[in-house]
Amino acid sequence: MSETQRAQPINAQLLYLHRLSGVRYSATFESASSYALTPIHGAVRHASVKELANAEVWQLLP
């Protein structure tokens, strides 16, 4: 396995709760600094790793 293959994360689904709206999103890795956020209903949203780290707005769900 090459160094590049080892550095890429597995395309696992993470779940986030947007605390301000109550909408739950499935987060799919896009790049080293961003995720595509897909709500149960509605359009896909994009967020940086820094934005998702803001615990006042986003909660990583188990």
CSV table of N, CA and C in Angstrom, one decimal:
chain,number,residue,atom,x,y,z
A,1,MET,N,0.8,-1.2,0.0
A,1,MET,CA,0.0,0.0,0.0
A,1,MET,C,0.9,1.2,0.0
A,2,SER,N,0.6,2.2,-0.9
A,2,SER,CA,1.4,3.4,-1.0
A,2,SER,C,1.1,4.4,0.2
A,3,GLU,N,2.0,5.3,0.3
A,3,GLU,CA,1.8,6.3,1.4
A,3,GLU,C,0.5,7.1,1.1
A,4,THR,N,0.2,7.4,-0.1
A,4,THR,CA,-1.0,8.2,-0.5
A,4,THR,C,-2.3,7.4,-0.1
A,5,GLN,N,-2.3,6.1,-0.4
A,5,GLN,CA,-3.5,5.3,-0.1
A,5,GLN,C,-3.7,5.2,1.4
A,6,ARG,N,-2.6,5.1,2.2
A,6,ARG,CA,-2.7,5.0,3.6
A,6,ARG,C,-3.2,6.3,4.2
A,7,ALA,N,-2.9,7.4,3.6
A,7,ALA,CA,-3.3,8.7,4.2
A,7,ALA,C,-4.7,9.1,4.0
A,8,GLN,N,-5.4,8.5,3.0
A,8,GLN,CA,-6.8,8.8,2.7
A,8,GLN,C,-7.7,8.1,3.7
A,9,PRO,N,-8.6,8.8,4.3
A,9,PRO,CA,-9.6,8.2,5.2
A,9,PRO,C,-10.5,7.3,4.5
A,10,ILE,N,-11.1,6.4,5.3
A,10,ILE,CA,-12.1,5.5,4.8
A,10,ILE,C,-13.4,6.4,4.6
A,11,ASN,N,-14.2,6.1,3.6
A,11,ASN,CA,-15.3,6.9,3.3
A,11,ASN,C,-16.5,6.6,4.2
A,12,ALA,N,-16.2,6.6,5.5
A,12,ALA,CA,-17.2,6.3,6.5
A,12,ALA,C,-18.2,7.4,6.7
A,13,GLN,N,-19.4,7.1,7.1
A,13,GLN,CA,-20.4,8.1,7.3
A,13,GLN,C,-20.4,8.5,8.8
A,14,LEU,N,-20.3,9.8,9.0
A,14,LEU,CA,-20.4,10.4,10.3
A,14,LEU,C,-21.7,11.1,10.4
A,15,LEU,N,-22.3,11.2,11.6
A,15,LEU,CA,-23.5,11.9,11.7
A,15,LEU,C,-23.3,13.1,12.6
A,16,TYR,N,-23.9,14.3,12.1
A,16,TYR,CA,-23.8,15.5,12.9
A,16,TYR,C,-25.2,16.1,13.1
A,17,LEU,N,-25.4,16.7,14.2
A,17,LEU,CA,-26.6,17.5,14.5
A,17,LEU,C,-26.3,18.9,14.4
A,18,HIS,N,-27.0,19.7,13.6
A,18,HIS,CA,-26.8,21.1,13.5
A,18,HIS,C,-27.7,21.7,14.7
A,19,ARG,N,-27.1,22.1,15.7
A,19,ARG,CA,-27.8,22.4,17.0
A,19,ARG,C,-28.7,23.6,16.8
A,20,LEU,N,-28.4,24.6,15.9
A,20,LEU,CA,-29.2,25.8,15.7
A,20,LEU,C,-30.5,25.5,15.0
A,21,SER,N,-30.6,24.5,14.1
A,21,SER,CA,-31.8,24.2,13.4
A,21,SER,C,-32.4,22.8,13.8
A,22,GLY,N,-31.6,21.9,14.4
A,22,GLY,CA,-32.1,20.6,14.8
A,22,GLY,C,-32.0,19.6,13.7
A,23,VAL,N,-31.4,20.0,12.5
A,23,VAL,CA,-31.3,19.1,11.4
A,23,VAL,C,-30.1,18.1,11.6
A,24,ARG,N,-30.3,16.9,11.3
A,24,ARG,CA,-29.3,15.9,11.3
A,24,ARG,C,-28.7,15.7,9.9
A,25,TYR,N,-27.4,15.6,9.9
A,25,TYR,CA,-26.7,15.5,8.6
A,25,TYR,C,-25.8,14.3,8.6
A,26,SER,N,-25.7,13.6,7.5
A,26,SER,CA,-24.7,12.6,7.2
A,26,SER,C,-23.5,13.3,6.6
A,27,ALA,N,-22.3,13.2,7.2
A,27,ALA,CA,-21.1,13.8,6.7
A,27,ALA,C,-20.2,12.9,5.9
A,28,THR,N,-19.9,13.2,4.6
A,28,THR,CA,-19.1,12.4,3.8
A,28,THR,C,-17.8,13.2,3.5
A,29,PHE,N,-16.7,12.6,3.7
A,29,PHE,CA,-15.4,13.2,3.5
A,29,PHE,C,-15.2,13.6,2.0
A,30,GLU,N,-14.8,14.9,1.8
A,30,GLU,CA,-14.6,15.4,0.5
A,30,GLU,C,-13.1,15.6,0.2
A,31,SER,N,-12.4,16.3,1.2
A,31,SER,CA,-11.0,16.6,1.0
A,31,SER,C,-10.4,16.7,2.4
A,32,ALA,N,-9.1,17.0,2.5
A,32,ALA,CA,-8.5,17.1,3.8
A,32,ALA,C,-9.1,18.1,4.7
A,33,SER,N,-9.9,19.1,4.2
A,33,SER,CA,-10.4,20.1,5.0
A,33,SER,C,-11.9,20.3,4.9
A,34,SER,N,-12.6,19.4,4.2
A,34,SER,CA,-14.1,19.6,4.1
A,34,SER,C,-14.9,18.3,4.0
A,35,TYR,N,-16.2,18.5,4.3
A,35,TYR,CA,-17.1,17.4,4.2
A,35,TYR,C,-18.4,17.8,3.5
A,36,ALA,N,-19.0,16.9,2.8
A,36,ALA,CA,-20.3,17.2,2.2
A,36,ALA,C,-21.4,16.7,3.3
A,37,LEU,N,-22.3,17.6,3.6
A,37,LEU,CA,-23.3,17.3,4.6
A,37,LEU,C,-24.6,17.1,3.9
A,38,THR,N,-25.2,15.9,4.1
A,38,THR,CA,-26.5,15.6,3.4
A,38,THR,C,-27.5,15.4,4.5
A,39,PRO,N,-28.6,16.3,4.5
A,39,PRO,CA,-29.6,16.1,5.5
A,39,PRO,C,-30.6,15.0,5.0
A,40,ILE,N,-31.5,14.6,5.9
A,40,ILE,CA,-32.5,13.6,5.6
A,40,ILE,C,-33.3,14.1,4.4
A,41,HIS,N,-33.7,15.4,4.5
A,41,HIS,CA,-34.5,16.0,3.5
A,41,HIS,C,-33.8,17.3,3.1
A,42,GLY,N,-33.7,17.6,1.8
A,42,GLY,CA,-33.1,18.9,1.4
A,42,GLY,C,-31.8,18.8,0.7
A,43,ALA,N,-31.2,20.0,0.4
A,43,ALA,CA,-30.0,20.1,-0.3
A,43,ALA,C,-28.7,19.7,0.5
A,44,VAL,N,-27.7,19.3,-0.2
A,44,VAL,CA,-26.4,19.0,0.4
A,44,VAL,C,-25.8,20.3,0.8
A,45,ARG,N,-25.1,20.3,2.0
A,45,ARG,CA,-24.4,21.4,2.5
A,45,ARG,C,-22.9,21.1,2.6
A,46,HIS,N,-22.1,22.0,2.5
A,46,HIS,CA,-20.6,21.8,2.7
A,46,HIS,C,-20.1,22.6,3.9
A,47,ALA,N,-19.2,21.9,4.6
A,47,ALA,CA,-18.6,22.5,5.8
A,47,ALA,C,-17.2,22.1,6.0
A,48,SER,N,-16.4,23.0,6.4
A,48,SER,CA,-15.0,22.8,6.7
A,48,SER,C,-14.8,22.0,8.0
A,49,VAL,N,-13.6,21.4,8.2
A,49,VAL,CA,-13.3,20.7,9.4
A,49,VAL,C,-13.4,21.7,10.6
A,50,LYS,N,-12.9,22.9,10.3
A,50,LYS,CA,-13.0,23.9,11.4
A,50,LYS,C,-14.4,24.3,11.8
A,51,GLU,N,-15.3,24.4,10.8
A,51,GLU,CA,-16.7,24.7,11.1
A,51,GLU,C,-17.3,23.6,11.9
A,52,LEU,N,-17.1,22.3,11.5
A,52,LEU,CA,-17.6,21.2,12.2
A,52,LEU,C,-17.1,21.0,13.6
A,53,ALA,N,-15.9,21.6,13.9
A,53,ALA,CA,-15.3,21.6,15.3
A,53,ALA,C,-16.0,22.5,16.2
A,54,ASN,N,-16.8,23.4,15.7
A,54,ASN,CA,-17.5,24.4,16.6
A,54,ASN,C,-18.7,23.7,17.3
A,55,ALA,N,-18.4,23.4,18.6
A,55,ALA,CA,-19.4,22.6,19.4
A,55,ALA,C,-20.7,23.3,19.7
A,56,GLU,N,-20.6,24.7,19.6
A,56,GLU,CA,-21.9,25.4,19.8
A,56,GLU,C,-22.9,25.3,18.6
A,57,VAL,N,-22.3,24.9,17.5
A,57,VAL,CA,-23.2,24.8,16.3
A,57,VAL,C,-23.4,23.3,15.9
A,58,TRP,N,-22.3,22.5,16.0
A,58,TRP,CA,-22.4,21.1,15.5
A,58,TRP,C,-22.1,20.1,16.6
A,59,GLN,N,-22.8,19.0,16.6
A,59,GLN,CA,-22.6,17.9,17.6
A,59,GLN,C,-22.4,16.6,16.8
A,60,LEU,N,-21.2,16.0,17.0
A,60,LEU,CA,-21.0,14.7,16.3
A,60,LEU,C,-21.8,13.6,17.1
A,61,LEU,N,-22.7,12.9,16.3
A,61,LEU,CA,-23.5,11.9,16.9
A,61,LEU,C,-22.9,10.6,16.9
A,62,PRO,N,-23.2,9.7,17.9
A,62,PRO,CA,-22.7,8.4,17.9
A,62,PRO,C,-23.3,7.5,16.9
